[in-house]
PDB file of C-alpha atoms in Angstrom:
ATOM      1  CA  MET A   1       0.026   0.051   0.003  1.00  0.00           C
ATOM      2  CA  GLU A   2       2.835   2.362   0.867  1.00  0.00           C
ATOM      3  CA  GLY A   3       4.442   1.694  -2.462  1.00  0.00           C
ATOM      4  CA  ILE A   4       1.270   2.556  -4.317  1.00  0.00           C
ATOM      5  CA  LEU A   5       0.787   5.730  -2.493  1.00  0.00           C
ATOM      6  CA  ALA A   6       4.404   6.780  -3.056  1.00  0.00           C
ATOM      7  CA  ARG A   7       4.022   6.209  -6.748  1.00  0.00           C
ATOM      8  CA  LYS A   8       0.815   8.145  -6.830  1.00  0.00           C
ATOM      9  CA  TYR A   9       2.449  11.052  -4.946  1.00  0.00           C
ATOM     10  CA  ILE A  10       5.370  11.032  -7.419  1.00  0.00           C
ATOM     11  CA  ASN A  11       3.029  10.900 -10.429  1.00  0.00           C
ATOM     12  CA  ASP A  12       1.060  13.885  -8.975  1.00  0.00           C
ATOM     13  CA  ILE A  13       4.240  15.904  -8.468  1.00  0.00           C
ATOM     14  CA  LYS A  14       5.409  15.057 -12.127  1.00  0.00           C
ATOM     15  CA  LYS A  15       1.955  16.189 -13.367  1.00  0.00           C
ATOM     16  CA  GLU A  16       2.114  19.385 -11.301  1.00  0.00           C
ATOM     17  CA  LEU A  17       5.697  20.146 -12.357  1.00  0.00           C
ATOM     18  CA  PHE A  18       4.746  19.630 -16.075  1.00  0.00           C
ATOM     19  CA  ARG A  19       1.695  21.890 -15.706  1.00  0.00           C
ATOM     20  CA  LYS A  20       3.521  24.633 -13.861  1.00  0.00           C
ATOM     21  CA  THR A  21       6.386  24.588 -16.375  1.00  0.00           C
ATOM     22  CA  ILE A  22       3.781  25.615 -19.009  1.00  0.00           C
ATOM     23  CA  HIS A  23       2.572  28.196 -16.581  1.00  0.00           C
ATOM     24  CA  LEU A  24       6.037  29.676 -15.985  1.00  0.00           C
ATOM     25  CA  CYS A  25       6.674  29.885 -19.723  1.00  0.00           C
ATOM     26  CA  THR A  26       4.020  32.550 -20.053  1.00  0.00           C
ATOM     27  CA  ALA A  27       6.418  34.863 -18.278  1.00  0.00           C
ATOM     28  CA  ALA A  28       8.052  35.393 -21.691  1.00  0.00           C
ATOM     29  CA  ILE A  29       4.815  36.905 -23.100  1.00  0.00           C
ATOM     30  CA  PRO A  30       5.343  40.433 -21.828  1.00  0.00           C
ATOM     31  CA  PHE A  31       8.626  40.651 -23.607  1.00  0.00           C
ATOM     32  CA  LEU A  32       7.108  39.290 -26.817  1.00  0.00           C
ATOM     33  CA  LEU A  33       4.190  41.645 -26.570  1.00  0.00           C
ATOM     34  CA  SER A  34       6.494  44.651 -26.176  1.00  0.00           C
ATOM     35  CA  LEU A  35       8.191  43.587 -29.500  1.00  0.00           C
ATOM     36  CA  ALA A  36       5.131  42.677 -31.517  1.00  0.00           C
ATOM     37  CA  TYR A  37       1.888  43.364 -29.768  1.00  0.00           C
ATOM     38  CA  VAL A  38      -0.674  42.645 -32.483  1.00  0.00           C
ATOM     39  CA  PRO A  39       1.061  39.396 -33.945  1.00  0.00           C
ATOM     40  CA  VAL A  40       1.508  37.962 -30.445  1.00  0.00           C
ATOM     41  CA  MET A  41      -2.116  38.711 -29.512  1.00  0.00           C
ATOM     42  CA  ALA A  42      -3.242  37.087 -32.769  1.00  0.00           C
ATOM     43  CA  LEU A  43      -1.110  34.012 -32.039  1.00  0.00           C
ATOM     44  CA  LEU A  44      -2.575  33.623 -28.607  1.00  0.00           C
ATOM     45  CA  LEU A  45      -6.121  33.903 -29.865  1.00  0.00           C
ATOM     46  CA  THR A  46      -5.322  31.299 -32.522  1.00  0.00           C
ATOM     47  CA  ALA A  47      -3.832  28.977 -29.972  1.00  0.00           C
ATOM     48  CA  LEU A  48      -6.904  29.374 -27.822  1.00  0.00           C
ATOM     49  CA  VAL A  49      -9.301  28.428 -30.672  1.00  0.00           C
ATOM     50  CA  LEU A  50      -7.186  25.623 -31.823  1.00  0.00           C
ATOM     51  CA  TYR A  51      -6.805  24.084 -28.352  1.00  0.00           C
ATOM     52  CA  SER A  52     -10.553  24.357 -27.747  1.00  0.00           C
ATOM     53  CA  LEU A  53     -11.262  22.537 -30.927  1.00  0.00           C
ATOM     54  CA  SER A  54      -8.719  19.824 -30.236  1.00  0.00           C
ATOM     55  CA  GLU A  55     -10.316  19.371 -26.762  1.00  0.00           C
ATOM     56  CA  LEU A  56     -13.728  18.951 -28.273  1.00  0.00           C
ATOM     57  CA  LEU A  57     -12.397  16.369 -30.693  1.00  0.00           C
ATOM     58  CA  ARG A  58     -10.563  14.523 -27.890  1.00  0.00           C
ATOM     59  CA  LEU A  59     -13.818  14.179 -26.026  1.00  0.00           C
ATOM     60  CA  LYS A  60     -15.363  12.602 -29.093  1.00  0.00           C
ATOM     61  CA  GLY A  61     -12.411  10.175 -29.176  1.00  0.00           C
ATOM     62  CA  ILE A  62     -10.497  11.920 -31.954  1.00  0.00           C
ATOM     63  CA  ASN A  63      -6.939  12.681 -30.671  1.00  0.00           C
ATOM     64  CA  ILE A  64      -4.852  15.408 -32.253  1.00  0.00           C
ATOM     65  CA  PRO A  65      -1.104  14.425 -32.207  1.00  0.00           C
ATOM     66  CA  LEU A  66       0.968  16.061 -29.617  1.00  0.00           C
ATOM     67  CA  VAL A  67      -1.776  18.504 -28.390  1.00  0.00           C
ATOM     68  CA  SER A  68      -3.995  15.631 -26.942  1.00  0.00           C
ATOM     69  CA  LYS A  69      -0.969  13.900 -25.486  1.00  0.00           C
ATOM     70  CA  ILE A  70       0.169  17.123 -23.675  1.00  0.00           C
ATOM     71  CA  THR A  71      -3.320  17.779 -22.350  1.00  0.00           C
ATOM     72  CA  VAL A  72      -3.708  14.267 -20.929  1.00  0.00           C
ATOM     73  CA  THR A  73      -0.217  14.422 -19.395  1.00  0.00           C
ATOM     74  CA  ALA A  74      -0.977  17.687 -17.655  1.00  0.00           C
ATOM     75  CA  ALA A  75      -4.578  17.020 -16.737  1.00  0.00           C
ATOM     76  CA  ARG A  76      -5.409  16.733 -12.954  1.00  0.00           C
ATOM     77  CA  LYS A  77      -7.577  13.958 -11.616  1.00  0.00           C
ATOM     78  CA  ARG A  78     -10.589  16.330 -11.474  1.00  0.00           C
ATOM     79  CA  ASP A  79     -10.221  16.857 -15.279  1.00  0.00           C
ATOM     80  CA  GLU A  80     -10.504  13.197 -16.227  1.00  0.00           C
ATOM     81  CA  GLY A  81     -13.224  12.677 -18.849  1.00  0.00           C
ATOM     82  CA  ARG A  82     -13.835  16.423 -19.097  1.00  0.00           C
ATOM     83  CA  PHE A  83     -12.840  19.425 -21.188  1.00  0.00           C
ATOM     84  CA  VAL A  84      -9.520  20.419 -19.589  1.00  0.00           C
ATOM     85  CA  LEU A  85     -10.199  24.142 -18.922  1.00  0.00           C
ATOM     86  CA  GLY A  86      -6.829  25.265 -17.543  1.00  0.00           C
ATOM     87  CA  PRO A  87      -5.111  26.179 -20.752  1.00  0.00           C
ATOM     88  CA  VAL A  88      -8.169  28.109 -21.866  1.00  0.00           C
ATOM     89  CA  THR A  89      -8.372  30.257 -18.805  1.00  0.00           C
ATOM     90  CA  LEU A  90      -4.648  30.664 -18.785  1.00  0.00           C
ATOM     91  CA  VAL A  91      -4.566  32.143 -22.414  1.00  0.00           C
ATOM     92  CA  LEU A  92      -7.849  33.958 -21.824  1.00  0.00           C
ATOM     93  CA  GLY A  93      -6.428  35.747 -18.691  1.00  0.00           C
ATOM     94  CA  ILE A  94      -3.401  36.914 -20.648  1.00  0.00           C
ATOM     95  CA  LEU A  95      -5.444  38.023 -23.605  1.00  0.00           C
ATOM     96  CA  LEU A  96      -8.009  39.978 -21.571  1.00  0.00           C
ATOM     97  CA  THR A  97      -5.227  41.606 -19.562  1.00  0.00           C
ATOM     98  CA  ALA A  98      -3.136  42.591 -22.378  1.00  0.00           C
ATOM     99  CA  GLY A  99      -6.185  43.638 -24.504  1.00  0.00           C
ATOM    100  CA  ILE A 100      -7.704  45.775 -21.703  1.00  0.00           C
ATOM    101  CA  PHE A 101      -4.539  47.420 -20.381  1.00  0.00           C
ATOM    102  CA  GLN A 102      -2.409  47.181 -23.597  1.00  0.00           C
ATOM    103  CA  PRO A 103       1.295  46.517 -23.310  1.00  0.00           C
ATOM    104  CA  ARG A 104       1.965  48.632 -20.250  1.00  0.00           C
ATOM    105  CA  ALA A 105       3.642  47.980 -17.030  1.00  0.00           C
ATOM    106  CA  CYS A 106       0.316  47.239 -15.168  1.00  0.00           C
ATOM    107  CA  ALA A 107      -0.524  44.392 -17.782  1.00  0.00           C
ATOM    108  CA  PHE A 108       2.950  42.980 -17.418  1.00  0.00           C
ATOM    109  CA  CYS A 109       2.531  42.973 -13.674  1.00  0.00           C
ATOM    110  CA  GLY A 110      -0.610  40.995 -14.053  1.00  0.00           C
ATOM    111  CA  ILE A 111       0.918  38.477 -16.433  1.00  0.00           C
ATOM    112  CA  TYR A 112       3.979  38.023 -14.151  1.00  0.00           C
ATOM    113  CA  ALA A 113       1.708  37.514 -11.194  1.00  0.00           C
ATOM    114  CA  LEU A 114      -0.086  34.733 -13.091  1.00  0.00           C
ATOM    115  CA  ALA A 115       3.040  33.142 -14.359  1.00  0.00           C
ATOM    116  CA  PHE A 116       5.281  33.165 -11.206  1.00  0.00           C
ATOM    117  CA  GLY A 117       2.824  33.693  -8.314  1.00  0.00           C
ATOM    118  CA  ASP A 118       0.073  31.297  -9.287  1.00  0.00           C
ATOM    119  CA  GLY A 119       2.522  29.057 -10.966  1.00  0.00           C
ATOM    120  CA  LEU A 120       4.814  28.550  -7.972  1.00  0.00           C
ATOM    121  CA  ALA A 121       2.003  28.563  -5.338  1.00  0.00           C
ATOM    122  CA  SER A 122       0.520  25.244  -6.625  1.00  0.00           C
ATOM    123  CA  LEU A 123       3.970  23.554  -7.137  1.00  0.00           C
ATOM    124  CA  VAL A 124       5.360  24.605  -3.701  1.00  0.00           C
ATOM    125  CA  GLY A 125       2.050  23.675  -2.070  1.00  0.00           C
ATOM    126  CA  LYS A 126       1.982  20.334  -3.600  1.00  0.00           C
ATOM    127  CA  VAL A 127       5.622  19.481  -2.608  1.00  0.00           C
ATOM    128  CA  PHE A 128       5.973  21.347   0.765  1.00  0.00           C
ATOM    129  CA  GLY A 129       2.433  22.215   1.725  1.00  0.00           C
ATOM    130  CA  THR A 130       1.825  20.765   5.167  1.00  0.00           C
ATOM    131  CA  HIS A 131      -0.178  23.583   6.814  1.00  0.00           C
ATOM    132  CA  LYS A 132      -3.454  23.688   5.042  1.00  0.00           C
ATOM    133  CA  ILE A 133      -5.631  26.926   5.003  1.00  0.00           C
ATOM    134  CA  PRO A 134      -9.276  26.218   6.081  1.00  0.00           C
ATOM    135  CA  CYS A 135     -12.089  26.567   3.511  1.00  0.00           C
ATOM    136  CA  THR A 136      -9.636  26.771   0.558  1.00  0.00           C
ATOM    137  CA  LYS A 137      -9.948  23.203  -0.787  1.00  0.00           C
ATOM    138  CA  GLY A 138      -6.404  22.189   0.017  1.00  0.00           C
ATOM    139  CA  LYS A 139      -4.494  25.538  -0.418  1.00  0.00           C
ATOM    140  CA  SER A 140      -1.434  25.677   1.962  1.00  0.00           C
ATOM    141  CA  VAL A 141       0.437  28.317   3.899  1.00  0.00           C
ATOM    142  CA  GLU A 142       3.556  27.364   2.071  1.00  0.00           C
ATOM    143  CA  GLY A 143       2.078  27.750  -1.238  1.00  0.00           C
ATOM    144  CA  SER A 144       0.561  31.160  -0.456  1.00  0.00           C
ATOM    145  CA  LEU A 145       4.007  32.361   0.924  1.00  0.00           C
ATOM    146  CA  ALA A 146       5.608  31.295  -2.305  1.00  0.00           C
ATOM    147  CA  CYS A 147       2.919  33.073  -4.384  1.00  0.00           C
ATOM    148  CA  PHE A 148       3.460  36.324  -2.309  1.00  0.00           C
ATOM    149  CA  ALA A 149       7.213  36.185  -2.665  1.00  0.00           C
ATOM    150  CA  ALA A 150       7.142  35.466  -6.406  1.00  0.00           C
ATOM    151  CA  ILE A 151       4.711  38.251  -7.247  1.00  0.00           C
ATOM    152  CA  TRP A 152       6.556  40.743  -5.112  1.00  0.00           C
ATOM    153  CA  ALA A 153       9.915  39.735  -6.694  1.00  0.00           C
ATOM    154  CA  SER A 154       8.697  39.770 -10.288  1.00  0.00           C
ATOM    155  CA  THR A 155       6.843  43.079  -9.971  1.00  0.00           C
ATOM    156  CA  LEU A 156       9.930  44.668  -8.590  1.00  0.00           C
ATOM    157  CA  LEU A 157      11.247  44.359 -12.240  1.00  0.00           C
ATOM    158  CA  LEU A 158       8.480  46.668 -13.399  1.00  0.00           C
ATOM    159  CA  VAL A 159       8.235  49.484 -10.854  1.00  0.00           C
ATOM    160  CA  PRO A 160      10.786  51.981  -9.650  1.00  0.00           C
ATOM    161  CA  GLN A 161      12.963  50.640  -6.740  1.00  0.00           C
ATOM    162  CA  THR A 162      11.644  53.602  -4.588  1.00  0.00           C
ATOM    163  CA  ASP A 163       8.148  52.240  -4.965  1.00  0.00           C
ATOM    164  CA  TRP A 164       8.808  48.847  -3.617  1.00  0.00           C
ATOM    165  CA  LYS A 165       5.687  49.221  -1.424  1.00  0.00           C
ATOM    166  CA  ILE A 166       3.623  48.884  -4.558  1.00  0.00           C
ATOM    167  CA  CYS A 167       5.021  45.453  -5.077  1.00  0.00           C
ATOM    168  CA  LEU A 168       3.913  44.451  -1.628  1.00  0.00           C
ATOM    169  CA  VAL A 169       0.326  45.632  -2.248  1.00  0.00           C
ATOM    170  CA  LEU A 170       0.232  43.751  -5.538  1.00  0.00           C
ATOM    171  CA  ALA A 171       1.667  40.606  -3.938  1.00  0.00           C
ATOM    172  CA  LEU A 172      -0.828  40.715  -1.169  1.00  0.00           C
ATOM    173  CA  CYS A 173      -3.788  41.174  -3.672  1.00  0.00           C
ATOM    174  CA  GLY A 174      -2.439  38.343  -5.857  1.00  0.00           C
ATOM    175  CA  THR A 175      -1.974  36.007  -2.891  1.00  0.00           C
ATOM    176  CA  LEU A 176      -5.475  36.619  -1.383  1.00  0.00           C
ATOM    177  CA  THR A 177      -6.909  35.914  -4.808  1.00  0.00           C
ATOM    178  CA  GLU A 178      -4.907  32.750  -5.381  1.00  0.00           C
ATOM    179  CA  VAL A 179      -5.881  31.317  -2.062  1.00  0.00           C
ATOM    180  CA  LEU A 180      -9.592  31.469  -3.021  1.00  0.00           C
ATOM    181  CA  PRO A 181     -10.993  28.053  -4.215  1.00  0.00           C
ATOM    182  CA  LEU A 182     -11.604  29.265  -7.790  1.00  0.00           C
ATOM    183  CA  LYS A 183     -10.144  26.168  -9.595  1.00  0.00           C
ATOM    184  CA  ASP A 184      -8.939  27.208 -13.103  1.00  0.00           C
ATOM    185  CA  PHE A 185     -10.673  30.557 -13.052  1.00  0.00           C
ATOM    186  CA  ASP A 186      -7.924  32.200 -10.967  1.00  0.00           C
ATOM    187  CA  ASN A 187      -6.029  32.278 -14.243  1.00  0.00           C
ATOM    188  CA  VAL A 188      -8.365  34.974 -15.394  1.00  0.00           C
ATOM    189  CA  LEU A 189      -9.030  36.782 -12.082  1.00  0.00           C
ATOM    190  CA  ILE A 190      -5.317  37.135 -10.926  1.00  0.00           C
ATOM    191  CA  PRO A 191      -3.965  38.962 -13.956  1.00  0.00           C
ATOM    192  CA  LEU A 192      -6.900  41.154 -14.408  1.00  0.00           C
ATOM    193  CA  LEU A 193      -7.009  42.158 -10.767  1.00  0.00           C
ATOM    194  CA  ILE A 194      -3.260  42.841 -10.456  1.00  0.00           C
ATOM    195  CA  ALA A 195      -3.296  44.932 -13.599  1.00  0.00           C
ATOM    196  CA  ALA A 196      -6.281  46.916 -12.411  1.00  0.00           C
ATOM    197  CA  VAL A 197      -4.804  47.563  -9.013  1.00  0.00           C
ATOM    198  CA  ALA A 198      -1.416  48.635 -10.534  1.00  0.00           C
ATOM    199  CA  HIS A 199      -3.089  50.965 -13.083  1.00  0.00           C
ATOM    200  CA  VAL A 200      -5.930  52.512 -11.028  1.00  0.00           C
ATOM    201  CA  GLY A 201      -4.216  52.495  -7.699  1.00  0.00           C
ATOM    202  CA  PHE A 202      -0.650  53.413  -8.791  1.00  0.00           C
ATOM    203  CA  GLY A 203      -0.843  54.759 -12.314  1.00  0.00           C
ATOM    204  CA  LEU A 204       1.313  52.116 -13.901  1.00  0.00           C
TER     205      LEU A 204
END
């Protein structure tokens, strides 16, 4: 029994590492947007449509080479037999944030919060999370601390060093949002909220 549980735990960690590697890769998008805003937005929208179509086909038993394999590999247990929504909300969150706030520092703060904060929170929580937060469906103190630190550190790259307190506010907002049991929809709410706070509250 212990061997079975150990293999299940290792498999869960591998899945989470794979998923969050994809998550972390989105940190490159602000740089790409700053170089070619319209083409990158068009590519993201295309990827969103193509992925959605591939998922609908997969559920009908028609697998798309590579895409379906990646989806199944990254899918959580709760996604088994269902449309895997995570990639959709991930890309949608980036598209909405970059579309509403354009390629400005506030939008990049939101995307970094999604990439680093939300990305590391789940991974750290899965590996090291022993102190669970009540009413959050498994979120941990360790994961939330990782989220806070990641958002604070990443947003430091986008604000003047004299305004480091802005980063603390953004990190707090992002952490409080990430800890909510929103499932995949935190991928949309986190970047939008952080970008809005950065823009409306601090003029970024």
